[in-house]
Amino acid sequence: MSDLVYTRVSTDEQSTLRQSHLLAAAGLVGGAPGVRVFSDPATSSRTPAFERAGFASLAGYARPGDTLTVAELYRLCRDLADI
């Protein structure tokens, strides 16, 4: 089982620093045992989740029993229909 972490920002001017800080406080950082981080920099929330390279990689990697964590729910998807 793995802890899968997903971060995303909408524009080049934004940074994943805030998300990374929140996730690090929970011990969810790349390189930690069992943690795998996926990211989509500068990807609009209007782009469906499965059309984002990082999220598509996450979905292809995920296995039953894995846990997915996001720092902020709106970074994952626009609405439940998207996921």
mmCIF file with all atom_site columns, C-alpha atoms in Angstrom:
data_model
loop_
_atom_site.group_PDB
_atom_site.id
_atom_site.type_symbol
_atom_site.label_atom_id
_atom_site.label_alt_id
_atom_site.label_comp_id
_atom_site.label_asym_id
_atom_site.label_entity_id
_atom_site.label_seq_id
_atom_site.pdbx_PDB_ins_code
_atom_site.Cartn_x
_atom_site.Cartn_y
_atom_site.Cartn_z
_atom_site.occupancy
_atom_site.B_iso_or_equiv
_atom_site.pdbx_formal_charge
_atom_site.auth_seq_id
_atom_site.auth_comp_id
_atom_site.auth_asym_id
_atom_site.auth_atom_id
_atom_site.pdbx_PDB_model_num
ATOM 1  C CA . MET A 1 1  ? 0.000   0.000  0.000   1.00 0.00 ? 1  MET A CA 1
ATOM 2  C CA . SER A 1 2  ? 1.181   3.490  -0.855  1.00 0.00 ? 2  SER A CA 1
ATOM 3  C CA . ASP A 1 3  ? 0.329   7.013  0.210   1.00 0.00 ? 3  ASP A CA 1
ATOM 4  C CA . LEU A 1 4  ? -0.325  8.852  -3.038  1.00 0.00 ? 4  LEU A CA 1
ATOM 5  C CA . VAL A 1 5  ? -0.091  12.640 -2.947  1.00 0.00 ? 5  VAL A CA 1
ATOM 6  C CA . TYR A 1 6  ? -1.414  14.982 -5.624  1.00 0.00 ? 6  TYR A CA 1
ATOM 7  C CA . THR A 1 7  ? -0.649  18.679 -6.056  1.00 0.00 ? 7  THR A CA 1
ATOM 8  C CA . ARG A 1 8  ? -1.770  21.079 -8.747  1.00 0.00 ? 8  ARG A CA 1
ATOM 9  C CA . VAL A 1 9  ? -1.650  24.791 -9.515  1.00 0.00 ? 9  VAL A CA 1
ATOM 10 C CA . SER A 1 10 ? -3.544  26.610 -12.232 1.00 0.00 ? 10 SER A CA 1
ATOM 11 C CA . THR A 1 11 ? -0.961  29.048 -13.588 1.00 0.00 ? 11 THR A CA 1
ATOM 12 C CA . ASP A 1 12 ? 2.790   29.542 -13.965 1.00 0.00 ? 12 ASP A CA 1
ATOM 13 C CA . GLU A 1 13 ? 2.566   32.366 -11.418 1.00 0.00 ? 13 GLU A CA 1
ATOM 14 C CA . GLN A 1 14 ? 1.316   30.005 -8.699  1.00 0.00 ? 14 GLN A CA 1
ATOM 15 C CA . SER A 1 15 ? 3.398   27.629 -6.610  1.00 0.00 ? 15 SER A CA 1
ATOM 16 C CA . THR A 1 16 ? 2.735   24.318 -4.894  1.00 0.00 ? 16 THR A CA 1
ATOM 17 C CA . LEU A 1 17 ? 4.658   25.612 -1.839  1.00 0.00 ? 17 LEU A CA 1
ATOM 18 C CA . ARG A 1 18 ? 1.548   26.012 0.367   1.00 0.00 ? 18 ARG A CA 1
ATOM 19 C CA . GLN A 1 19 ? 0.263   22.575 -0.581  1.00 0.00 ? 19 GLN A CA 1
ATOM 20 C CA . SER A 1 20 ? 3.688   21.017 -0.041  1.00 0.00 ? 20 SER A CA 1
ATOM 21 C CA . HIS A 1 21 ? 3.974   22.656 3.383   1.00 0.00 ? 21 HIS A CA 1
ATOM 22 C CA . LEU A 1 22 ? 0.604   21.247 4.490   1.00 0.00 ? 22 LEU A CA 1
ATOM 23 C CA . LEU A 1 23 ? 1.432   17.792 3.159   1.00 0.00 ? 23 LEU A CA 1
ATOM 24 C CA . ALA A 1 24 ? 4.909   17.816 4.736   1.00 0.00 ? 24 ALA A CA 1
ATOM 25 C CA . ALA A 1 25 ? 3.331   18.586 8.104   1.00 0.00 ? 25 ALA A CA 1
ATOM 26 C CA . ALA A 1 26 ? 1.444   15.314 7.676   1.00 0.00 ? 26 ALA A CA 1
ATOM 27 C CA . GLY A 1 27 ? 4.676   13.476 6.769   1.00 0.00 ? 27 GLY A CA 1
ATOM 28 C CA . LEU A 1 28 ? 3.661   13.136 3.118   1.00 0.00 ? 28 LEU A CA 1
ATOM 29 C CA . VAL A 1 29 ? 6.774   14.168 1.214   1.00 0.00 ? 29 VAL A CA 1
ATOM 30 C CA . GLY A 1 30 ? 8.451   12.644 -1.811  1.00 0.00 ? 30 GLY A CA 1
ATOM 31 C CA . GLY A 1 31 ? 11.132  10.205 -0.776  1.00 0.00 ? 31 GLY A CA 1
ATOM 32 C CA . ALA A 1 32 ? 9.418   9.207  2.468   1.00 0.00 ? 32 ALA A CA 1
ATOM 33 C CA . PRO A 1 33 ? 8.803   5.458  2.718   1.00 0.00 ? 33 PRO A CA 1
ATOM 34 C CA . GLY A 1 34 ? 5.599   4.490  0.932   1.00 0.00 ? 34 GLY A CA 1
ATOM 35 C CA . VAL A 1 35 ? 4.889   8.022  -0.335  1.00 0.00 ? 35 VAL A CA 1
ATOM 36 C CA . ARG A 1 36 ? 4.598   8.798  -4.038  1.00 0.00 ? 36 ARG A CA 1
ATOM 37 C CA . VAL A 1 37 ? 3.974   12.396 -5.161  1.00 0.00 ? 37 VAL A CA 1
ATOM 38 C CA . PHE A 1 38 ? 2.236   13.358 -8.417  1.00 0.00 ? 38 PHE A CA 1
ATOM 39 C CA . SER A 1 39 ? 1.902   16.931 -9.627  1.00 0.00 ? 39 SER A CA 1
ATOM 40 C CA . ASP A 1 40 ? 0.325   19.002 -12.372 1.00 0.00 ? 40 ASP A CA 1
ATOM 41 C CA . PRO A 1 41 ? 1.936   22.458 -12.524 1.00 0.00 ? 41 PRO A CA 1
ATOM 42 C CA . ALA A 1 42 ? 0.103   25.200 -14.403 1.00 0.00 ? 42 ALA A CA 1
ATOM 43 C CA . THR A 1 43 ? -2.935  23.075 -15.239 1.00 0.00 ? 43 THR A CA 1
ATOM 44 C CA . SER A 1 44 ? -6.355  24.684 -15.278 1.00 0.00 ? 44 SER A CA 1
ATOM 45 C CA . SER A 1 45 ? -9.098  23.215 -13.123 1.00 0.00 ? 45 SER A CA 1
ATOM 46 C CA . ARG A 1 46 ? -11.200 23.316 -16.289 1.00 0.00 ? 46 ARG A CA 1
ATOM 47 C CA . THR A 1 47 ? -9.025  20.528 -17.685 1.00 0.00 ? 47 THR A CA 1
ATOM 48 C CA . PRO A 1 48 ? -10.668 17.236 -16.675 1.00 0.00 ? 48 PRO A CA 1
ATOM 49 C CA . ALA A 1 49 ? -8.595  15.314 -14.125 1.00 0.00 ? 49 ALA A CA 1
ATOM 50 C CA . PHE A 1 50 ? -7.872  12.348 -16.374 1.00 0.00 ? 50 PHE A CA 1
ATOM 51 C CA . GLU A 1 51 ? -6.588  14.695 -19.116 1.00 0.00 ? 51 GLU A CA 1
ATOM 52 C CA . ARG A 1 52 ? -3.866  16.039 -16.797 1.00 0.00 ? 52 ARG A CA 1
ATOM 53 C CA . ALA A 1 53 ? -0.543  14.202 -17.169 1.00 0.00 ? 53 ALA A CA 1
ATOM 54 C CA . GLY A 1 54 ? 0.201   14.006 -13.432 1.00 0.00 ? 54 GLY A CA 1
ATOM 55 C CA . PHE A 1 55 ? -3.263  12.847 -12.468 1.00 0.00 ? 55 PHE A CA 1
ATOM 56 C CA . ALA A 1 56 ? -3.321  10.303 -15.307 1.00 0.00 ? 56 ALA A CA 1
ATOM 57 C CA . SER A 1 57 ? -0.007  8.919  -14.002 1.00 0.00 ? 57 SER A CA 1
ATOM 58 C CA . LEU A 1 58 ? -1.433  8.760  -10.497 1.00 0.00 ? 58 LEU A CA 1
ATOM 59 C CA . ALA A 1 59 ? -4.529  6.917  -11.723 1.00 0.00 ? 59 ALA A CA 1
ATOM 60 C CA . GLY A 1 60 ? -2.384  4.442  -13.644 1.00 0.00 ? 60 GLY A CA 1
ATOM 61 C CA . TYR A 1 61 ? -0.171  3.822  -10.615 1.00 0.00 ? 61 TYR A CA 1
ATOM 62 C CA . ALA A 1 62 ? -2.902  3.532  -7.944  1.00 0.00 ? 62 ALA A CA 1
ATOM 63 C CA . ARG A 1 63 ? -3.760  0.105  -6.578  1.00 0.00 ? 63 ARG A CA 1
ATOM 64 C CA . PRO A 1 64 ? -6.463  -1.141 -4.204  1.00 0.00 ? 64 PRO A CA 1
ATOM 65 C CA . GLY A 1 65 ? -5.508  -0.166 -0.659  1.00 0.00 ? 65 GLY A CA 1
ATOM 66 C CA . ASP A 1 66 ? -3.578  2.969  -1.645  1.00 0.00 ? 66 ASP A CA 1
ATOM 67 C CA . THR A 1 67 ? -4.531  6.252  -0.016  1.00 0.00 ? 67 THR A CA 1
ATOM 68 C CA . LEU A 1 68 ? -4.856  9.492  -1.997  1.00 0.00 ? 68 LEU A CA 1
ATOM 69 C CA . THR A 1 69 ? -4.220  12.787 -0.202  1.00 0.00 ? 69 THR A CA 1
ATOM 70 C CA . VAL A 1 70 ? -4.570  16.348 -1.470  1.00 0.00 ? 70 VAL A CA 1
ATOM 71 C CA . ALA A 1 71 ? -3.874  19.465 0.565   1.00 0.00 ? 71 ALA A CA 1
ATOM 72 C CA . GLU A 1 72 ? -7.013  21.162 -0.757  1.00 0.00 ? 72 GLU A CA 1
ATOM 73 C CA . LEU A 1 73 ? -9.922  19.308 -2.323  1.00 0.00 ? 73 LEU A CA 1
ATOM 74 C CA . TYR A 1 74 ? -10.380 21.803 -5.164  1.00 0.00 ? 74 TYR A CA 1
ATOM 75 C CA . ARG A 1 75 ? -6.864  20.908 -6.385  1.00 0.00 ? 75 ARG A CA 1
ATOM 76 C CA . LEU A 1 76 ? -8.125  17.424 -7.193  1.00 0.00 ? 76 LEU A CA 1
ATOM 77 C CA . CYS A 1 77 ? -11.167 18.168 -9.311  1.00 0.00 ? 77 CYS A CA 1
ATOM 78 C CA . ARG A 1 78 ? -13.764 20.763 -10.172 1.00 0.00 ? 78 ARG A CA 1
ATOM 79 C CA . ASP A 1 79 ? -16.692 18.548 -9.138  1.00 0.00 ? 79 ASP A CA 1
ATOM 80 C CA . LEU A 1 80 ? -17.483 14.893 -8.444  1.00 0.00 ? 80 LEU A CA 1
ATOM 81 C CA . ALA A 1 81 ? -18.551 14.296 -12.045 1.00 0.00 ? 81 ALA A CA 1
ATOM 82 C CA . ASP A 1 82 ? -14.955 15.108 -13.065 1.00 0.00 ? 82 ASP A CA 1
ATOM 83 C CA . ILE A 1 83 ? -13.596 12.300 -10.942 1.00 0.00 ? 83 ILE A CA 1
#
